[in-house]
Coordinates of C-alpha atoms and ligand atoms in Angstrom, one line a residue:
M1 CA 86.8 -26.9 237.0
D2 CA 90.1 -24.9 237.3
F3 CA 90.5 -24.9 233.5
D4 CA 88.3 -25.3 230.4
L5 CA 91.3 -27.0 228.7
F6 CA 94.5 -28.5 230.0
V7 CA 97.2 -29.4 227.6
I8 CA 99.9 -31.9 228.6
G9 CA 103.0 -31.2 226.6
G10 CA 104.5 -27.9 225.3
G11 CA 105.6 -29.1 221.9
S12 CA 104.4 -28.2 218.4
A13 CA 100.9 -29.7 218.9
G14 CA 100.3 -28.6 222.5
V15 CA 101.5 -25.0 222.2
R16 CA 99.4 -24.3 219.1
C17 CA 96.4 -25.9 220.7
G18 CA 96.8 -24.0 224.0
R19 CA 97.5 -20.7 222.3
I20 CA 94.5 -20.9 219.9
A21 CA 92.1 -22.0 222.6
A22 CA 93.3 -19.3 225.0
G23 CA 92.9 -16.7 222.2
L24 CA 89.3 -17.9 221.8
G25 CA 88.6 -17.1 225.4
A26 CA 89.0 -20.5 227.0
R27 CA 90.7 -20.8 230.4
V28 CA 93.8 -22.8 229.4
G29 CA 96.6 -24.5 231.3
V30 CA 99.7 -26.0 229.6
A31 CA 102.3 -28.2 231.3
E32 CA 105.8 -28.9 229.9
E33 CA 108.4 -30.8 232.0
R34 CA 111.4 -30.6 229.8
F35 CA 111.7 -27.9 227.1
W36 CA 109.2 -25.5 225.5
G37 CA 108.8 -26.2 221.8
G38 CA 109.3 -29.9 222.3
T39 CA 111.2 -32.2 220.0
C40 CA 111.1 -30.0 216.9
V41 CA 112.6 -26.9 218.5
N42 CA 115.0 -28.6 220.8
V43 CA 116.2 -32.0 219.5
G44 CA 114.6 -32.2 216.0
C45 CA 113.7 -30.1 213.0
V46 CA 115.2 -26.8 214.0
P47 CA 118.7 -27.8 215.3
K48 CA 118.9 -30.5 212.7
K49 CA 118.5 -28.0 209.9
L50 CA 121.1 -25.7 211.4
L51 CA 123.5 -28.7 211.6
V52 CA 122.7 -29.6 207.9
Q53 CA 123.4 -26.0 206.9
A54 CA 126.7 -26.1 208.8
A55 CA 127.6 -29.4 207.0
E56 CA 126.9 -27.8 203.6
Y57 CA 129.3 -25.0 204.0
G58 CA 132.4 -27.1 203.7
A59 CA 131.4 -28.5 200.3
Q60 CA 130.3 -25.1 199.2
A61 CA 133.7 -23.6 200.0
A62 CA 135.2 -26.3 197.8
D63 CA 132.6 -25.8 195.1
A64 CA 133.4 -22.1 195.0
R65 CA 136.8 -22.9 193.5
G66 CA 135.2 -23.8 190.2
F67 CA 133.8 -20.2 190.1
G68 CA 137.2 -18.6 190.7
W69 CA 137.2 -18.2 194.5
D70 CA 140.0 -19.4 196.6
I71 CA 138.3 -20.3 199.9
A72 CA 140.3 -22.7 202.0
A73 CA 137.9 -24.6 204.4
R74 CA 140.1 -24.9 207.5
A75 CA 139.1 -27.0 210.5
H76 CA 135.5 -26.9 211.6
D77 CA 134.8 -25.7 215.2
W78 CA 132.1 -28.1 216.5
A79 CA 131.9 -26.3 219.9
A80 CA 131.3 -22.9 218.2
L81 CA 128.5 -24.5 216.1
L82 CA 126.8 -26.1 219.1
G83 CA 127.1 -22.8 221.1
A84 CA 125.4 -20.8 218.3
K85 CA 122.8 -23.5 217.9
D86 CA 122.0 -23.5 221.6
R87 CA 121.6 -19.7 221.7
E88 CA 119.1 -19.9 218.9
I89 CA 117.2 -22.7 220.6
G90 CA 117.2 -20.8 223.9
R91 CA 115.6 -17.9 222.0
L92 CA 113.0 -20.1 220.5
N93 CA 112.2 -21.7 223.9
A94 CA 111.4 -18.3 225.3
T95 CA 109.3 -17.4 222.2
Y96 CA 107.2 -20.5 222.6
R97 CA 106.6 -19.8 226.3
S98 CA 105.7 -16.2 225.7
L99 CA 103.3 -17.1 222.9
L100 CA 101.3 -19.0 225.4
E101 CA 101.6 -16.4 228.1
R102 CA 100.6 -13.5 225.8
A103 CA 97.5 -15.5 224.7
G104 CA 96.5 -15.7 228.3
A105 CA 97.3 -19.4 229.1
T106 CA 98.7 -20.4 232.5
I107 CA 101.9 -22.3 232.1
F108 CA 103.4 -24.9 234.3
D109 CA 107.1 -25.9 234.1
A110 CA 106.2 -29.3 235.5
R111 CA 105.2 -32.9 234.7
A112 CA 101.5 -33.6 234.6
A113 CA 99.8 -37.0 235.2
F114 CA 96.2 -38.1 235.4
L115 CA 94.7 -38.8 238.9
D116 CA 91.3 -39.5 237.4
P117 CA 89.5 -38.5 234.1
H118 CA 89.2 -34.8 235.1
R119 CA 91.9 -34.4 237.7
L120 CA 95.7 -34.0 237.1
I121 CA 98.7 -33.7 239.3
V122 CA 100.9 -31.0 237.8
G123 CA 104.2 -30.7 239.7
D124 CA 102.9 -30.6 243.3
R125 CA 99.5 -29.0 242.4
E126 CA 96.2 -30.8 241.8
I127 CA 94.1 -29.2 239.1
T128 CA 90.8 -30.1 237.4
A129 CA 89.9 -29.5 233.7
G130 CA 86.8 -29.9 231.6
R131 CA 88.8 -31.1 228.6
I132 CA 92.3 -32.5 228.4
V133 CA 94.7 -32.8 225.5
V134 CA 97.5 -35.2 225.6
A135 CA 100.4 -33.9 223.4
T136 CA 103.4 -35.5 224.9
G137 CA 105.2 -36.4 221.7
G138 CA 107.7 -39.2 221.3
R139 CA 111.3 -40.1 222.1
P140 CA 114.0 -42.1 220.3
T141 CA 114.2 -45.8 221.1
R142 CA 117.2 -48.2 221.2
L143 CA 117.4 -51.5 219.5
P144 CA 117.3 -54.4 222.0
I145 CA 120.9 -55.5 221.1
Q146 CA 123.9 -56.3 223.2
G147 CA 125.7 -53.1 224.1
A148 CA 122.9 -50.7 223.0
E149 CA 123.8 -48.5 226.0
H150 CA 127.1 -47.7 224.3
A151 CA 125.2 -46.1 221.3
I152 CA 123.9 -42.5 221.0
V153 CA 120.4 -41.6 219.8
S154 CA 119.2 -38.4 218.1
D155 CA 118.6 -36.6 221.4
D156 CA 122.3 -37.1 222.3
A157 CA 123.6 -36.2 218.8
F158 CA 122.7 -32.5 219.4
Y159 CA 124.9 -32.3 222.5
L160 CA 128.0 -34.3 221.7
P161 CA 131.1 -32.6 223.3
T162 CA 133.2 -33.2 220.3
L163 CA 132.6 -34.2 216.6
P164 CA 133.1 -37.9 216.2
R165 CA 135.6 -38.6 213.4
R166 CA 134.1 -42.0 212.6
V167 CA 130.3 -42.7 213.0
V168 CA 128.3 -45.9 212.3
I169 CA 124.6 -45.2 211.9
M170 CA 122.0 -47.9 212.1
G171 CA 118.7 -47.3 210.2
S172 CA 117.8 -45.5 207.0
G173 CA 114.7 -43.5 208.1
Y174 CA 114.6 -39.7 208.1
I175 CA 116.9 -39.3 211.1
A176 CA 119.6 -41.8 210.0
V177 CA 119.8 -40.3 206.5
E178 CA 119.9 -36.7 207.8
F179 CA 122.6 -37.3 210.3
A180 CA 124.6 -39.3 207.8
G181 CA 124.8 -36.1 205.8
I182 CA 125.6 -33.9 208.8
F183 CA 128.5 -36.0 210.0
A184 CA 129.9 -36.7 206.6
G185 CA 129.6 -33.0 205.6
L186 CA 131.5 -32.0 208.7
G187 CA 134.3 -34.4 207.7
A188 CA 133.5 -37.6 209.6
Q189 CA 133.8 -41.0 208.0
V190 CA 130.2 -42.4 208.0
D191 CA 129.0 -45.9 207.7
L192 CA 125.2 -46.2 207.1
V193 CA 123.8 -49.7 208.0
Y194 CA 120.3 -50.6 207.0
R195 CA 118.2 -53.7 206.5
Q196 CA 116.4 -52.7 203.3
P197 CA 118.0 -52.9 199.8
L198 CA 117.6 -49.1 199.6
P199 CA 117.3 -46.3 202.2
L200 CA 114.0 -44.7 203.2
R201 CA 111.4 -47.5 202.9
G202 CA 108.0 -46.1 201.9
F203 CA 109.4 -43.4 199.5
D204 CA 109.3 -43.7 195.8
A205 CA 111.7 -46.4 194.6
D206 CA 113.4 -44.2 191.9
L207 CA 113.9 -41.5 194.6
R208 CA 115.4 -44.0 197.0
Q209 CA 117.8 -45.2 194.3
A210 CA 118.8 -41.6 193.5
L211 CA 119.4 -41.0 197.2
A212 CA 121.5 -44.1 197.6
E213 CA 123.7 -42.9 194.7
A214 CA 123.9 -39.4 196.1
L215 CA 124.9 -40.7 199.5
A216 CA 127.6 -42.9 198.0
A217 CA 128.9 -40.1 195.9
S218 CA 129.3 -37.9 199.0
G219 CA 131.6 -40.6 200.5
I220 CA 129.2 -42.3 202.9
A221 CA 129.8 -46.1 203.0
L222 CA 126.4 -47.9 202.5
H223 CA 125.7 -51.3 204.0
P224 CA 122.3 -52.3 202.7
Q225 CA 120.5 -55.5 203.8
T226 CA 122.5 -55.5 207.0
S227 CA 121.6 -55.0 210.6
M228 CA 123.5 -54.6 213.8
R229 CA 124.0 -57.5 216.2
A230 CA 126.0 -55.9 219.0
I231 CA 128.0 -52.9 220.1
H232 CA 131.2 -53.3 222.1
R233 CA 133.1 -50.6 223.9
D234 CA 136.9 -50.5 224.2
G235 CA 137.7 -47.3 226.1
E236 CA 136.6 -44.4 223.8
T237 CA 136.2 -46.7 220.8
R238 CA 133.0 -48.5 219.9
R239 CA 132.9 -51.6 217.7
A240 CA 129.6 -52.3 215.8
V241 CA 129.2 -55.9 215.0
L242 CA 127.1 -56.3 211.8
S243 CA 124.7 -59.2 210.9
D244 CA 127.2 -60.5 208.4
G245 CA 129.9 -60.8 211.1
R246 CA 131.9 -57.7 210.0
E247 CA 133.0 -55.2 212.7
I248 CA 133.4 -51.5 212.2
A249 CA 135.3 -49.4 214.7
A250 CA 134.0 -45.9 215.4
D251 CA 134.0 -43.0 217.8
A252 CA 130.2 -43.1 217.9
V253 CA 127.5 -45.7 217.0
F254 CA 124.2 -44.0 216.4
L255 CA 120.9 -45.9 216.6
A256 CA 118.4 -44.1 214.4
T257 CA 115.9 -47.0 214.5
G258 CA 112.7 -45.3 215.3
R259 CA 110.8 -43.4 218.0
A260 CA 108.1 -44.3 220.5
P261 CA 105.2 -42.3 222.0
N262 CA 105.7 -40.7 225.4
T263 CA 102.8 -42.3 227.4
E264 CA 104.6 -44.0 230.2
G265 CA 103.8 -42.7 233.7
L266 CA 101.0 -40.4 232.4
G267 CA 98.4 -42.3 234.4
L268 CA 96.3 -42.8 231.2
E269 CA 94.9 -46.0 232.8
R270 CA 93.4 -43.9 235.7
A271 CA 91.7 -41.7 233.1
G272 CA 90.4 -44.7 231.0
V273 CA 92.5 -43.7 228.0
A274 CA 93.4 -46.6 225.7
T275 CA 96.8 -47.1 224.1
D276 CA 97.9 -49.5 221.4
A277 CA 100.8 -52.1 221.8
N278 CA 103.4 -49.4 220.9
G279 CA 102.1 -47.1 223.7
A280 CA 100.4 -44.7 221.2
V281 CA 97.2 -43.1 222.3
R282 CA 94.3 -44.4 220.2
V283 CA 92.2 -41.6 218.6
D284 CA 89.3 -41.3 216.2
A285 CA 89.3 -39.0 213.2
E286 CA 88.7 -36.0 215.4
W287 CA 91.5 -36.9 217.8
R288 CA 89.1 -38.1 220.5
T289 CA 90.5 -40.8 222.8
S290 CA 88.5 -43.6 224.4
R291 CA 87.3 -40.9 226.9
A292 CA 85.1 -38.3 225.1
H293 CA 86.6 -35.3 226.8
I294 CA 90.2 -36.3 226.4
Y295 CA 92.0 -35.8 223.1
A296 CA 95.5 -36.7 221.8
I297 CA 97.4 -34.9 219.0
G298 CA 100.9 -35.0 217.5
D299 CA 103.5 -37.8 217.8
V300 CA 101.9 -39.3 220.8
T301 CA 99.3 -40.8 218.4
D302 CA 102.1 -42.2 216.2
Q303 CA 100.3 -41.5 212.9
L304 CA 102.0 -38.9 210.7
N305 CA 104.9 -37.8 212.9
L306 CA 105.6 -34.4 211.3
T307 CA 105.6 -31.0 213.0
P308 CA 103.3 -29.2 210.6
V309 CA 100.8 -32.0 211.0
A310 CA 101.0 -31.7 214.8
T311 CA 100.5 -27.9 214.7
A312 CA 97.6 -28.2 212.3
Q313 CA 95.9 -30.8 214.5
G314 CA 96.4 -28.5 217.6
H315 CA 94.9 -25.5 215.7
V316 CA 91.9 -27.4 214.3
L317 CA 91.1 -29.1 217.6
A318 CA 91.2 -25.8 219.5
E319 CA 88.9 -24.1 217.0
R320 CA 86.5 -27.1 217.0
L321 CA 86.3 -27.0 220.8
F322 CA 86.1 -23.3 221.4
G323 CA 85.5 -21.5 218.1
E324 CA 82.6 -20.9 215.9
T325 CA 84.2 -22.3 212.8
A326 CA 87.3 -24.4 212.3
R327 CA 89.6 -24.1 209.3
S328 CA 90.2 -27.2 207.3
W329 CA 93.5 -28.9 206.4
D330 CA 94.1 -31.6 203.8
F331 CA 95.9 -34.4 205.7
T332 CA 95.6 -36.8 202.7
R333 CA 98.4 -35.2 200.7
V334 CA 101.0 -34.1 203.3
P335 CA 104.3 -32.9 201.7
T336 CA 107.4 -34.0 203.4
A337 CA 111.1 -33.5 203.0
V338 CA 114.2 -35.3 204.2
F339 CA 117.1 -32.9 204.8
S340 CA 119.7 -35.3 203.5
I341 CA 122.6 -33.7 201.5
P342 CA 121.3 -33.1 198.8
P343 CA 117.8 -33.0 200.2
M344 CA 114.7 -34.8 198.9
A345 CA 111.1 -33.9 199.0
T346 CA 107.9 -35.6 198.1
V347 CA 104.1 -35.0 198.0
G348 CA 101.4 -37.5 197.2
L349 CA 101.8 -41.1 196.0
S350 CA 104.9 -43.0 195.0
E351 CA 104.8 -44.7 191.7
E352 CA 104.6 -48.1 193.5
E353 CA 101.6 -47.0 195.7
A354 CA 99.7 -45.4 192.9
A355 CA 100.3 -48.3 190.5
K356 CA 98.6 -50.7 192.9
T357 CA 95.2 -49.3 192.2
Q358 CA 95.3 -47.2 189.0
P359 CA 97.0 -46.8 185.6
V360 CA 99.6 -44.1 185.9
E361 CA 101.9 -42.1 183.6
I362 CA 105.4 -41.5 184.8
F363 CA 107.5 -38.4 183.8
A364 CA 111.0 -38.5 185.1
T365 CA 114.3 -36.7 184.5
G366 CA 117.8 -36.6 185.9
F367 CA 120.4 -33.9 185.2
T368 CA 123.5 -32.2 186.6
P369 CA 122.4 -28.9 188.1
M370 CA 123.9 -25.8 186.6
R371 CA 126.0 -25.0 189.7
H372 CA 127.8 -28.3 189.4
T373 CA 128.8 -27.8 185.7
L374 CA 131.4 -25.4 187.1
S375 CA 131.9 -26.8 190.6
G376 CA 132.8 -30.2 189.2
R377 CA 131.0 -31.9 192.0
A378 CA 129.4 -35.2 191.0
R379 CA 125.9 -34.4 192.1
R380 CA 122.7 -35.0 190.1
T381 CA 119.2 -33.9 190.6
F382 CA 116.3 -36.2 190.0
M383 CA 112.6 -35.3 189.5
K384 CA 109.5 -37.3 188.9
L385 CA 105.7 -36.8 188.4
V386 CA 103.1 -39.5 188.8
V387 CA 100.0 -38.8 186.8
D388 CA 96.7 -40.6 187.1
E389 CA 96.0 -41.6 183.5
A390 CA 92.2 -41.4 183.7
S391 CA 91.8 -37.9 185.3
Q392 CA 95.3 -36.6 184.3
R393 CA 95.7 -35.2 187.8
V394 CA 99.2 -35.1 189.2
I395 CA 99.0 -37.4 192.2
G396 CA 102.7 -37.7 193.1
A397 CA 105.7 -35.3 192.8
H398 CA 109.2 -36.4 193.9
M399 CA 112.6 -34.6 193.9
L400 CA 116.1 -35.3 195.1
G401 CA 118.4 -32.3 194.7
E402 CA 119.3 -28.9 196.0
D403 CA 116.3 -26.8 197.0
A404 CA 113.9 -29.8 196.7
P405 CA 112.0 -28.9 200.0
E406 CA 111.6 -25.3 198.9
I407 CA 110.3 -26.3 195.4
M408 CA 107.9 -29.0 196.7
Q409 CA 105.9 -26.7 198.9
G410 CA 104.7 -24.8 195.8
L411 CA 103.9 -28.1 194.0
A412 CA 101.9 -29.2 197.1
V413 CA 99.6 -26.2 196.7
A414 CA 99.0 -27.0 193.0
M415 CA 98.3 -30.7 193.9
T416 CA 96.0 -29.8 196.8
A417 CA 94.1 -27.6 194.3
G418 CA 93.8 -30.7 192.0
A419 CA 96.2 -29.6 189.2
T420 CA 96.4 -31.8 186.1
K421 CA 99.5 -32.5 184.0
A422 CA 98.1 -30.1 181.4
D423 CA 98.1 -27.4 184.2
F424 CA 101.7 -28.1 184.8
D425 CA 102.4 -28.0 181.0
R426 CA 100.7 -24.6 180.5
T427 CA 102.6 -23.0 183.4
V428 CA 105.5 -20.9 182.2
G429 CA 108.9 -21.8 183.7
I430 CA 111.3 -19.6 185.6
H431 CA 114.7 -19.8 183.8
P432 CA 117.3 -20.9 184.7
T433 CA 116.1 -23.0 187.6
A434 CA 115.9 -26.6 188.5
A435 CA 112.2 -26.1 189.4
E436 CA 111.3 -25.3 185.8
E437 CA 111.9 -28.9 184.8
F438 CA 108.6 -29.7 186.6
V439 CA 106.7 -27.7 184.0
T440 CA 108.8 -28.9 181.0
L441 CA 108.5 -32.7 181.5
R442 CA 107.0 -33.5 178.1
T443 CA 108.2 -37.0 177.3
L444 CA 106.4 -39.9 178.9
T445 CA 109.0 -42.1 180.6
R446 CA 106.6 -45.1 181.0
R447 CA 103.2 -46.2 182.0
A448 CA 102.6 -48.3 185.2
G449 CA 99.8 -50.0 187.0
P450 CA 96.9 -52.0 185.7
E451 CA 95.9 -51.8 182.1
P452 CA 93.6 -48.8 181.6
V453 CA 89.9 -49.5 180.8
R454 CA 89.5 -47.9 177.4
A455 CA 86.1 -47.1 175.8
A456 CA 85.3 -49.4 172.9
Ligands
LIG501 P1 111.8 -44.0 210.9 O1 110.6 -44.8 211.4 O2 111.7 -43.1 209.8 O3 113.0 -45.0 210.5 C1 113.4 -46.1 211.4 C2 114.6 -46.8 210.7 O4 115.0 -47.8 211.7 C3 114.2 -47.5 209.5 O5 115.2 -47.5 208.6 C4 113.9 -48.9 210.0 O6 114.2 -49.9 209.0 C5 115.0 -49.1 211.0 N1 114.7 -50.1 212.0 C6 113.6 -50.1 212.9 N2 113.7 -51.2 213.6 C7 114.8 -51.9 213.3 C8 115.4 -53.1 213.7 N3 114.8 -53.9 214.6 N4 116.5 -53.5 213.1 C9 117.1 -52.7 212.1 N5 116.6 -51.6 211.7 C10 115.4 -51.2 212.3 O7 112.3 -43.4 212.2 P2 113.2 -42.1 212.5 O8 113.7 -42.4 213.9 O9 114.3 -41.9 211.5 O10 112.2 -40.9 212.5 C11 111.0 -41.0 213.2 C12 110.0 -40.1 212.5 O11 110.2 -38.8 212.8 C13 109.9 -40.2 211.0 O12 109.2 -41.3 210.5 C14 109.3 -38.9 210.7 O13 107.9 -39.1 210.8 C15 109.8 -38.0 211.8 N6 110.9 -37.2 211.3 C16 110.7 -36.3 210.3 C17 111.8 -35.5 209.8 C18 111.5 -34.6 208.7 O14 110.3 -34.2 208.5 N7 112.5 -34.1 208.0 C19 113.1 -35.6 210.3 C20 113.2 -36.6 211.4 C21 112.2 -37.3 211.8 P3 113.0 -50.5 208.1 O15 112.7 -49.5 207.0 O16 113.6 -51.7 207.6 O17 111.8 -50.7 209.0

């Protein structure tokens, strides 16, 4: 065999897996056909967060007036922002590549596909490998509606030549909500169209309600329980036709309606690797596919499509295959954040999920953060803890408000360690912060879930 391990895909999962395996002495090859660092670095988390930060500055300039500053936010220079973003992404591409090279992996700027279970065609070379990892990620999909080709998807949104002044976004998942904030913050008129009563299906209902209010307060027009029937193009203008017959004219219609695993053309059938109806590679709990020596990690498995999950999977897999011990990660309580403006973050169970199976105590609070007492901005923070009544463990923590993702990371450590409500209560706060509210939530808001079984 030419390699002990060959990794297809140089994104978060593949780079980490290849780097750790090479560091452990394995002969490793990694192929990437598009861009090193994958979705997260190039058309996902990293540039998205830079755009969110750009979008926040305009509001911050206005907010500063309440503190005595006279900052006039003049026109925003979209081209300057994208140029700065592209330079940073270029730097990260090179970093990802050199991480692999320095670890001793052989890298291929080429597409790889299976010829048989141990043989791959990589660019114009044929190679063999003892073990193969599929880490090809996913891509945005388009709704099958008339005129879908006139819409943009998230990959396009990072390279628009000019900032659209009017944007209609379909969907209310992570991507839809994050880009709604970006475009609105940069001054565009944004219409958010989604088929649920509240955005972000799957998150805690109170948090979703707080988010809907925050989006509306920031001037985004919400169209709940609505979908999109067609998109028409008149020159540079697009017209989105909604399910209730209304039409909205815009400079861009953005379909943020989900992603699909990248498995087409990989020759998985020649290797005997099974996929599901959505094209995702099927794996067991140790990321083994239907062929014992072939593994799949990251978004291509369409499970928890989050970068830190993908990197953790790559790390553990490499250590299991080539190391003496493998570190453990807790994938049952994965914290996550949505970089809306303001952002939200969550770890553990929503009230609704928890209450299906156990009696829970809910502690919730909403307040105007200190900054906005002077800025005058109508922006509130919402926080909530879900506590298992029997064990008193905190099983869900949820926040919408400035710094929520930064705050939630610390709470996730406490919850991974099994902290109880009493542990939160005996923790001294840091004053004055929003975070301290999580350790001063004394008043029970309500109980939920089945009636607790009480000892007679
Ligand atoms: P999501 O799966 O999160 O959301 C898809 C959205 O599209 C939902 O609102 C869904 O509505 C809607 N939708 C799907 N099909 C249709 C349809 N036929 N008609 C109308 N609406 C439809 O996908 P995203 O593309 O936003 O993000 C993909 C994943 O990437 C996320 O789930 C997350 O794992 C990851 N991600 C993480 C980020 C982070 O960590 N901050 C940022 C961006 C992405 P409904 O709810 O009704 O199904």
